């Protein structure tokens, strides 16, 4: 059972962790982490389908079906696909920025950084591992450090090590003071029955086994463990709806039990006596046999029939559907397999099926996740700076990147409403907006930076030829039909159309 809603954020009253106090801090914080471990394991097991029902079947206990709909798995898999389905892409913030580096150098460096993350590290795979913990447990952990093993034949793949950690074996500790800065990152494994802890501070690395502490210098100068939070209260994506999911499972189990009980009826006989064999045992009818009875006397009423209770299934099925829909709504998962909203305009269907609410919740989560992604980006650039100059030249554009010059682009449903986005891009570019910013706004491509680099010559040439010419009318800017005017015509937004005639106003 869950001990608390949300994972505990672990604090210490020690502002600086040293060799003198590391054992005491580790002992106290690990005890708190064990509480999180128990809760995380419960959530992992629950999502896997271990969802015991806490009720006892007193009537006909031999028919006791306990089934689960496992909405926890459905919600988790959707979140992992929708929010984490496309890796975060790095883009250049602008041509003119504080560090005043050449925009072409920044573009080349960012393009190389994206290539390293997507193809060298396979960050999409690592993100799915991370998402498995973040969405189920509310928190996730990742390690970023300098590359330790260099292969001369395969050096261009990556210059850093990025590993997703098991959150049951990793945690971060924060100072319980102003700003709550991170002061310690911990990861551990069990070897020969003992926990081997590796503890990172900004200046040192402590390897702890029992009471033995081995100290070394942290060449990163930063804590290389990043802690991701799905929400402020650090809850999993289905955690708050577990009671409703248990209720749904109880309804499904009760319905299944009723179906089986009707198939395996208890038979009732009145004024009936079966013949007996030579041993005096009643000869009962077998499956498929007929039982014929005769009235033996006045007032007798021989009868054989199944014992059945009246049960109307429609209300139960309605309750099951209602619970499912309520769980989806509360977890901000849209109605993906429902005909609800059919026949309406695209905007109306989007609103009615819940995609708008899903997008709003994803934007909320993005604000928290982006903080951890940017912390991870700083670590990646630091690790790149520590790369051996034999493999990464000193003047390589990767070494000249600054984290604040880089924007983070989260891609979700980038091909949705493509005609509107194409029209928006054409209008922005034709009115002098920088091509990179137009691509960011329209959100049609996952790797905006690479698309801009590959398309920059054509965009710039078009703008040079078109800039200063007489602006075209609004109609000529629309290259194809789109849904940009549906909001004013849809009766499903706010309950009525916003385009009302004077008579209806």
PDB file of C-alpha atoms in Angstrom, residues 256-454:
ATOM      1  CA  UNK A 256     -17.694 -11.578 -14.529  1.00  0.00           C
ATOM      2  CA  UNK A 257     -18.771 -13.532 -11.445  1.00  0.00           C
ATOM      3  CA  UNK A 258     -22.442 -13.009 -12.289  1.00  0.00           C
ATOM      4  CA  UNK A 259     -21.885 -14.257 -15.851  1.00  0.00           C
ATOM      5  CA  UNK A 260     -20.147 -17.425 -14.635  1.00  0.00           C
ATOM      6  CA  UNK A 261     -22.730 -18.047 -11.934  1.00  0.00           C
ATOM      7  CA  UNK A 262     -25.477 -17.952 -14.548  1.00  0.00           C
ATOM      8  CA  UNK A 263     -23.542 -20.436 -16.680  1.00  0.00           C
ATOM      9  CA  UNK A 264     -22.919 -22.685 -13.668  1.00  0.00           C
ATOM     10  CA  UNK A 265     -26.460 -22.556 -12.247  1.00  0.00           C
ATOM     11  CA  UNK A 266     -27.507 -24.230  -8.998  1.00  0.00           C
ATOM     12  CA  UNK A 267     -30.540 -26.409  -9.808  1.00  0.00           C
ATOM     13  CA  UNK A 268     -33.641 -26.608  -7.646  1.00  0.00           C
ATOM     14  CA  UNK A 269     -36.100 -29.502  -7.534  1.00  0.00           C
ATOM     15  CA  UNK A 270     -39.506 -29.635  -5.818  1.00  0.00           C
ATOM     16  CA  UNK A 271     -41.405 -32.877  -5.082  1.00  0.00           C
ATOM     17  CA  UNK A 272     -38.723 -34.786  -6.957  1.00  0.00           C
ATOM     18  CA  UNK A 273     -37.051 -38.046  -5.964  1.00  0.00           C
ATOM     19  CA  UNK A 274     -34.304 -39.497  -8.119  1.00  0.00           C
ATOM     20  CA  UNK A 275     -34.039 -43.277  -8.542  1.00  0.00           C
ATOM     21  CA  UNK A 276     -31.348 -45.058  -6.566  1.00  0.00           C
ATOM     22  CA  UNK A 277     -28.720 -47.547  -7.646  1.00  0.00           C
ATOM     23  CA  UNK A 278     -28.009 -50.908  -5.960  1.00  0.00           C
ATOM     24  CA  UNK A 279     -25.962 -49.123  -3.304  1.00  0.00           C
ATOM     25  CA  UNK A 280     -28.753 -46.750  -2.432  1.00  0.00           C
ATOM     26  CA  UNK A 281     -27.142 -43.699  -4.030  1.00  0.00           C
ATOM     27  CA  UNK A 282     -29.308 -41.266  -5.995  1.00  0.00           C
ATOM     28  CA  UNK A 283     -28.842 -41.448  -9.773  1.00  0.00           C
ATOM     29  CA  UNK A 284     -28.512 -37.775 -10.750  1.00  0.00           C
ATOM     30  CA  UNK A 285     -28.896 -36.613 -14.370  1.00  0.00           C
ATOM     31  CA  UNK A 286     -25.733 -35.988 -16.374  1.00  0.00           C
ATOM     32  CA  UNK A 287     -25.073 -33.169 -18.800  1.00  0.00           C
ATOM     33  CA  UNK A 288     -27.345 -33.344 -21.844  1.00  0.00           C
ATOM     34  CA  UNK A 289     -29.855 -35.779 -20.269  1.00  0.00           C
ATOM     35  CA  UNK A 290     -33.534 -35.089 -19.780  1.00  0.00           C
ATOM     36  CA  UNK A 291     -35.220 -35.520 -16.428  1.00  0.00           C
ATOM     37  CA  UNK A 292     -38.884 -36.539 -16.688  1.00  0.00           C
ATOM     38  CA  UNK A 293     -41.202 -36.241 -13.694  1.00  0.00           C
ATOM     39  CA  UNK A 294     -44.833 -37.186 -13.045  1.00  0.00           C
ATOM     40  CA  UNK A 295     -47.343 -35.898 -10.567  1.00  0.00           C
ATOM     41  CA  UNK A 296     -47.508 -38.591  -7.912  1.00  0.00           C
ATOM     42  CA  UNK A 297     -50.555 -37.395  -6.068  1.00  0.00           C
ATOM     43  CA  UNK A 298     -53.064 -34.678  -5.538  1.00  0.00           C
ATOM     44  CA  UNK A 299     -51.486 -31.361  -4.553  1.00  0.00           C
ATOM     45  CA  UNK A 300     -47.986 -32.266  -5.722  1.00  0.00           C
ATOM     46  CA  UNK A 301     -46.256 -29.842  -8.006  1.00  0.00           C
ATOM     47  CA  UNK A 302     -43.084 -31.482  -9.397  1.00  0.00           C
ATOM     48  CA  UNK A 303     -40.675 -28.944 -10.845  1.00  0.00           C
ATOM     49  CA  UNK A 304     -37.050 -28.715 -11.960  1.00  0.00           C
ATOM     50  CA  UNK A 305     -35.502 -25.349 -12.832  1.00  0.00           C
ATOM     51  CA  UNK A 306     -32.336 -23.396 -12.267  1.00  0.00           C
ATOM     52  CA  UNK A 307     -32.071 -21.151  -9.235  1.00  0.00           C
ATOM     53  CA  UNK A 308     -31.595 -17.701 -10.748  1.00  0.00           C
ATOM     54  CA  UNK A 309     -31.619 -14.222  -9.340  1.00  0.00           C
ATOM     55  CA  UNK A 310     -32.887 -11.339 -11.407  1.00  0.00           C
ATOM     56  CA  UNK A 311     -29.978  -9.199 -12.604  1.00  0.00           C
ATOM     57  CA  UNK A 312     -30.092  -6.374 -15.130  1.00  0.00           C
ATOM     58  CA  UNK A 313     -26.688  -5.951 -16.769  1.00  0.00           C
ATOM     59  CA  UNK A 314     -27.269  -2.577 -18.443  1.00  0.00           C
ATOM     60  CA  UNK A 315     -26.744  -0.413 -15.324  1.00  0.00           C
ATOM     61  CA  UNK A 316     -23.535  -2.285 -14.492  1.00  0.00           C
ATOM     62  CA  UNK A 317     -22.161  -1.897 -18.006  1.00  0.00           C
ATOM     63  CA  UNK A 318     -23.056   1.798 -17.920  1.00  0.00           C
ATOM     64  CA  UNK A 319     -21.250   2.181 -14.587  1.00  0.00           C
ATOM     65  CA  UNK A 320     -18.175   0.424 -16.015  1.00  0.00           C
ATOM     66  CA  UNK A 321     -18.075   2.784 -19.004  1.00  0.00           C
ATOM     67  CA  UNK A 322     -18.641   5.773 -16.742  1.00  0.00           C
ATOM     68  CA  UNK A 323     -15.742   4.799 -14.475  1.00  0.00           C
ATOM     69  CA  UNK A 324     -13.440   4.282 -17.447  1.00  0.00           C
ATOM     70  CA  UNK A 325     -14.287   7.680 -18.905  1.00  0.00           C
ATOM     71  CA  UNK A 326     -13.900   9.398 -15.532  1.00  0.00           C
ATOM     72  CA  UNK A 327     -10.445   7.869 -15.045  1.00  0.00           C
ATOM     73  CA  UNK A 328      -9.363   9.018 -18.501  1.00  0.00           C
ATOM     74  CA  UNK A 329     -10.686  12.529 -17.854  1.00  0.00           C
ATOM     75  CA  UNK A 330      -8.982  12.871 -14.471  1.00  0.00           C
ATOM     76  CA  UNK A 331      -5.688  11.572 -15.890  1.00  0.00           C
ATOM     77  CA  UNK A 332      -5.946  13.955 -18.881  1.00  0.00           C
ATOM     78  CA  UNK A 333      -6.046  11.139 -21.443  1.00  0.00           C
ATOM     79  CA  UNK A 334      -8.218  11.846 -24.514  1.00  0.00           C
ATOM     80  CA  UNK A 335     -10.960   9.605 -25.882  1.00  0.00           C
ATOM     81  CA  UNK A 336      -8.896   7.954 -28.608  1.00  0.00           C
ATOM     82  CA  UNK A 337     -11.231   5.113 -29.540  1.00  0.00           C
ATOM     83  CA  UNK A 338     -14.617   6.781 -29.233  1.00  0.00           C
ATOM     84  CA  UNK A 339     -16.936   8.087 -31.943  1.00  0.00           C
ATOM     85  CA  UNK A 340     -17.844  10.962 -29.642  1.00  0.00           C
ATOM     86  CA  UNK A 341     -17.681  14.175 -31.573  1.00  0.00           C
ATOM     87  CA  UNK A 342     -18.007  12.488 -34.956  1.00  0.00           C
ATOM     88  CA  UNK A 343     -19.397  14.688 -37.687  1.00  0.00           C
ATOM     89  CA  UNK A 344     -18.199  17.883 -36.043  1.00  0.00           C
ATOM     90  CA  UNK A 345     -15.456  20.165 -37.255  1.00  0.00           C
ATOM     91  CA  UNK A 346     -11.847  19.364 -36.397  1.00  0.00           C
ATOM     92  CA  UNK A 347     -11.672  21.981 -33.641  1.00  0.00           C
ATOM     93  CA  UNK A 348     -14.909  20.733 -32.086  1.00  0.00           C
ATOM     94  CA  UNK A 349     -13.837  17.091 -32.177  1.00  0.00           C
ATOM     95  CA  UNK A 350     -10.499  18.054 -30.652  1.00  0.00           C
ATOM     96  CA  UNK A 351     -12.230  19.815 -27.777  1.00  0.00           C
ATOM     97  CA  UNK A 352     -14.898  17.169 -27.183  1.00  0.00           C
ATOM     98  CA  UNK A 353     -12.511  14.204 -27.156  1.00  0.00           C
ATOM     99  CA  UNK A 354     -10.219  15.809 -24.575  1.00  0.00           C
ATOM    100  CA  UNK A 355      -7.111  16.526 -26.638  1.00  0.00           C
ATOM    101  CA  UNK A 356      -7.148  20.185 -25.588  1.00  0.00           C
ATOM    102  CA  UNK A 357      -7.086  19.254 -21.889  1.00  0.00           C
ATOM    103  CA  UNK A 358      -4.307  16.762 -22.616  1.00  0.00           C
ATOM    104  CA  UNK A 359      -2.265  19.459 -24.314  1.00  0.00           C
ATOM    105  CA  UNK A 360      -2.760  21.886 -21.406  1.00  0.00           C
ATOM    106  CA  UNK A 361      -1.612  19.253 -18.908  1.00  0.00           C
ATOM    107  CA  UNK A 362       1.403  18.420 -21.098  1.00  0.00           C
ATOM    108  CA  UNK A 363       2.348  22.118 -21.171  1.00  0.00           C
ATOM    109  CA  UNK A 364       2.179  22.154 -17.375  1.00  0.00           C
ATOM    110  CA  UNK A 365       4.425  19.100 -17.138  1.00  0.00           C
ATOM    111  CA  UNK A 366       6.788  20.555 -19.732  1.00  0.00           C
ATOM    112  CA  UNK A 367       7.596  23.484 -17.441  1.00  0.00           C
ATOM    113  CA  UNK A 368       8.885  21.117 -14.767  1.00  0.00           C
ATOM    114  CA  UNK A 369      10.623  18.670 -17.099  1.00  0.00           C
ATOM    115  CA  UNK A 370      12.364  21.470 -19.002  1.00  0.00           C
ATOM    116  CA  UNK A 371      14.182  22.506 -15.806  1.00  0.00           C
ATOM    117  CA  UNK A 372      15.729  19.052 -15.503  1.00  0.00           C
ATOM    118  CA  UNK A 373      16.448  18.909 -19.259  1.00  0.00           C
ATOM    119  CA  UNK A 374      18.298  22.217 -19.071  1.00  0.00           C
ATOM    120  CA  UNK A 375      20.276  21.024 -16.049  1.00  0.00           C
ATOM    121  CA  UNK A 376      21.145  17.937 -18.081  1.00  0.00           C
ATOM    122  CA  UNK A 377      22.154  20.154 -21.030  1.00  0.00           C
ATOM    123  CA  UNK A 378      24.593  22.086 -18.828  1.00  0.00           C
ATOM    124  CA  UNK A 379      26.155  18.786 -17.727  1.00  0.00           C
ATOM    125  CA  UNK A 380      26.408  17.577 -21.333  1.00  0.00           C
ATOM    126  CA  UNK A 381      28.213  20.739 -22.444  1.00  0.00           C
ATOM    127  CA  UNK A 382      30.545  20.491 -19.445  1.00  0.00           C
ATOM    128  CA  UNK A 383      31.320  16.849 -20.274  1.00  0.00           C
ATOM    129  CA  UNK A 384      31.963  17.809 -23.914  1.00  0.00           C
ATOM    130  CA  UNK A 385      34.388  20.482 -22.747  1.00  0.00           C
ATOM    131  CA  UNK A 386      36.306  17.756 -20.840  1.00  0.00           C
ATOM    132  CA  UNK A 387      36.535  15.510 -23.915  1.00  0.00           C
ATOM    133  CA  UNK A 388      40.022  14.526 -25.078  1.00  0.00           C
ATOM    134  CA  UNK A 389      41.261  17.078 -27.632  1.00  0.00           C
ATOM    135  CA  UNK A 390      42.733  14.196 -29.594  1.00  0.00           C
ATOM    136  CA  UNK A 391      39.198  13.167 -30.484  1.00  0.00           C
ATOM    137  CA  UNK A 392      37.376  16.535 -30.328  1.00  0.00           C
ATOM    138  CA  UNK A 393      39.374  19.493 -31.596  1.00  0.00           C
ATOM    139  CA  UNK A 394      39.750  22.575 -29.428  1.00  0.00           C
ATOM    140  CA  UNK A 395      38.049  24.816 -32.033  1.00  0.00           C
ATOM    141  CA  UNK A 396      35.129  22.460 -32.676  1.00  0.00           C
ATOM    142  CA  UNK A 397      31.754  24.307 -32.643  1.00  0.00           C
ATOM    143  CA  UNK A 398      30.518  21.873 -29.975  1.00  0.00           C
ATOM    144  CA  UNK A 399      32.989  23.390 -27.499  1.00  0.00           C
ATOM    145  CA  UNK A 400      31.725  26.933 -28.156  1.00  0.00           C
ATOM    146  CA  UNK A 401      28.090  26.353 -27.247  1.00  0.00           C
ATOM    147  CA  UNK A 402      26.499  28.073 -24.258  1.00  0.00           C
ATOM    148  CA  UNK A 403      23.465  26.507 -22.615  1.00  0.00           C
ATOM    149  CA  UNK A 404      21.597  29.834 -22.459  1.00  0.00           C
ATOM    150  CA  UNK A 405      21.913  30.240 -26.238  1.00  0.00           C
ATOM    151  CA  UNK A 406      19.974  27.008 -26.767  1.00  0.00           C
ATOM    152  CA  UNK A 407      16.199  26.639 -26.742  1.00  0.00           C
ATOM    153  CA  UNK A 408      14.452  23.380 -25.870  1.00  0.00           C
ATOM    154  CA  UNK A 409      11.775  22.180 -28.283  1.00  0.00           C
ATOM    155  CA  UNK A 410       9.248  19.584 -27.134  1.00  0.00           C
ATOM    156  CA  UNK A 411       7.483  17.967 -30.086  1.00  0.00           C
ATOM    157  CA  UNK A 412       3.957  16.589 -29.699  1.00  0.00           C
ATOM    158  CA  UNK A 413       1.546  15.798 -32.531  1.00  0.00           C
ATOM    159  CA  UNK A 414       3.616  17.932 -34.900  1.00  0.00           C
ATOM    160  CA  UNK A 415       1.627  16.835 -37.974  1.00  0.00           C
ATOM    161  CA  UNK A 416      -1.735  17.800 -36.483  1.00  0.00           C
ATOM    162  CA  UNK A 417      -3.593  20.325 -38.634  1.00  0.00           C
ATOM    163  CA  UNK A 418      -0.734  20.504 -41.145  1.00  0.00           C
ATOM    164  CA  UNK A 419      -2.558  22.779 -43.588  1.00  0.00           C
ATOM    165  CA  UNK A 420      -3.017  25.537 -40.987  1.00  0.00           C
ATOM    166  CA  UNK A 421       0.637  25.282 -39.982  1.00  0.00           C
ATOM    167  CA  UNK A 422       1.833  25.436 -43.593  1.00  0.00           C
ATOM    168  CA  UNK A 423      -0.249  28.579 -44.156  1.00  0.00           C
ATOM    169  CA  UNK A 424       1.072  30.116 -40.940  1.00  0.00           C
ATOM    170  CA  UNK A 425       4.680  29.386 -41.930  1.00  0.00           C
ATOM    171  CA  UNK A 426       4.204  30.863 -45.413  1.00  0.00           C
ATOM    172  CA  UNK A 427       2.590  33.994 -43.971  1.00  0.00           C
ATOM    173  CA  UNK A 428       5.303  34.520 -41.340  1.00  0.00           C
ATOM    174  CA  UNK A 429       8.158  34.067 -43.800  1.00  0.00           C
ATOM    175  CA  UNK A 430       6.537  36.286 -46.424  1.00  0.00           C
ATOM    176  CA  UNK A 431       6.222  39.057 -43.828  1.00  0.00           C
ATOM    177  CA  UNK A 432       9.892  39.006 -42.892  1.00  0.00           C
ATOM    178  CA  UNK A 433       9.905  36.749 -39.801  1.00  0.00           C
ATOM    179  CA  UNK A 434      13.171  34.838 -39.424  1.00  0.00           C
ATOM    180  CA  UNK A 435      12.837  31.328 -40.842  1.00  0.00           C
ATOM    181  CA  UNK A 436      13.995  29.609 -37.656  1.00  0.00           C
ATOM    182  CA  UNK A 437      11.385  31.406 -35.528  1.00  0.00           C
ATOM    183  CA  UNK A 438       8.655  30.653 -38.066  1.00  0.00           C
ATOM    184  CA  UNK A 439       9.548  26.948 -37.923  1.00  0.00           C
ATOM    185  CA  UNK A 440       9.411  27.011 -34.123  1.00  0.00           C
ATOM    186  CA  UNK A 441       5.954  28.579 -34.093  1.00  0.00           C
ATOM    187  CA  UNK A 442       4.433  26.224 -36.667  1.00  0.00           C
ATOM    188  CA  UNK A 443       5.889  23.129 -34.945  1.00  0.00           C
ATOM    189  CA  UNK A 444       5.809  20.897 -38.027  1.00  0.00           C
ATOM    190  CA  UNK A 445       9.208  19.242 -37.639  1.00  0.00           C
ATOM    191  CA  UNK A 446      10.982  17.496 -34.789  1.00  0.00           C
ATOM    192  CA  UNK A 447      14.491  18.849 -35.532  1.00  0.00           C
ATOM    193  CA  UNK A 448      13.774  22.513 -36.233  1.00  0.00           C
ATOM    194  CA  UNK A 449      17.455  23.485 -36.243  1.00  0.00           C
ATOM    195  CA  UNK A 450      18.412  20.938 -38.892  1.00  0.00           C
ATOM    196  CA  UNK A 451      15.394  21.787 -41.063  1.00  0.00           C
ATOM    197  CA  UNK A 452      16.336  25.471 -40.891  1.00  0.00           C
ATOM    198  CA  UNK A 453      19.991  24.785 -41.741  1.00  0.00           C
ATOM    199  CA  UNK A 454      18.989  22.650 -44.715  1.00  0.00           C
TER     200      UNK A 454
END
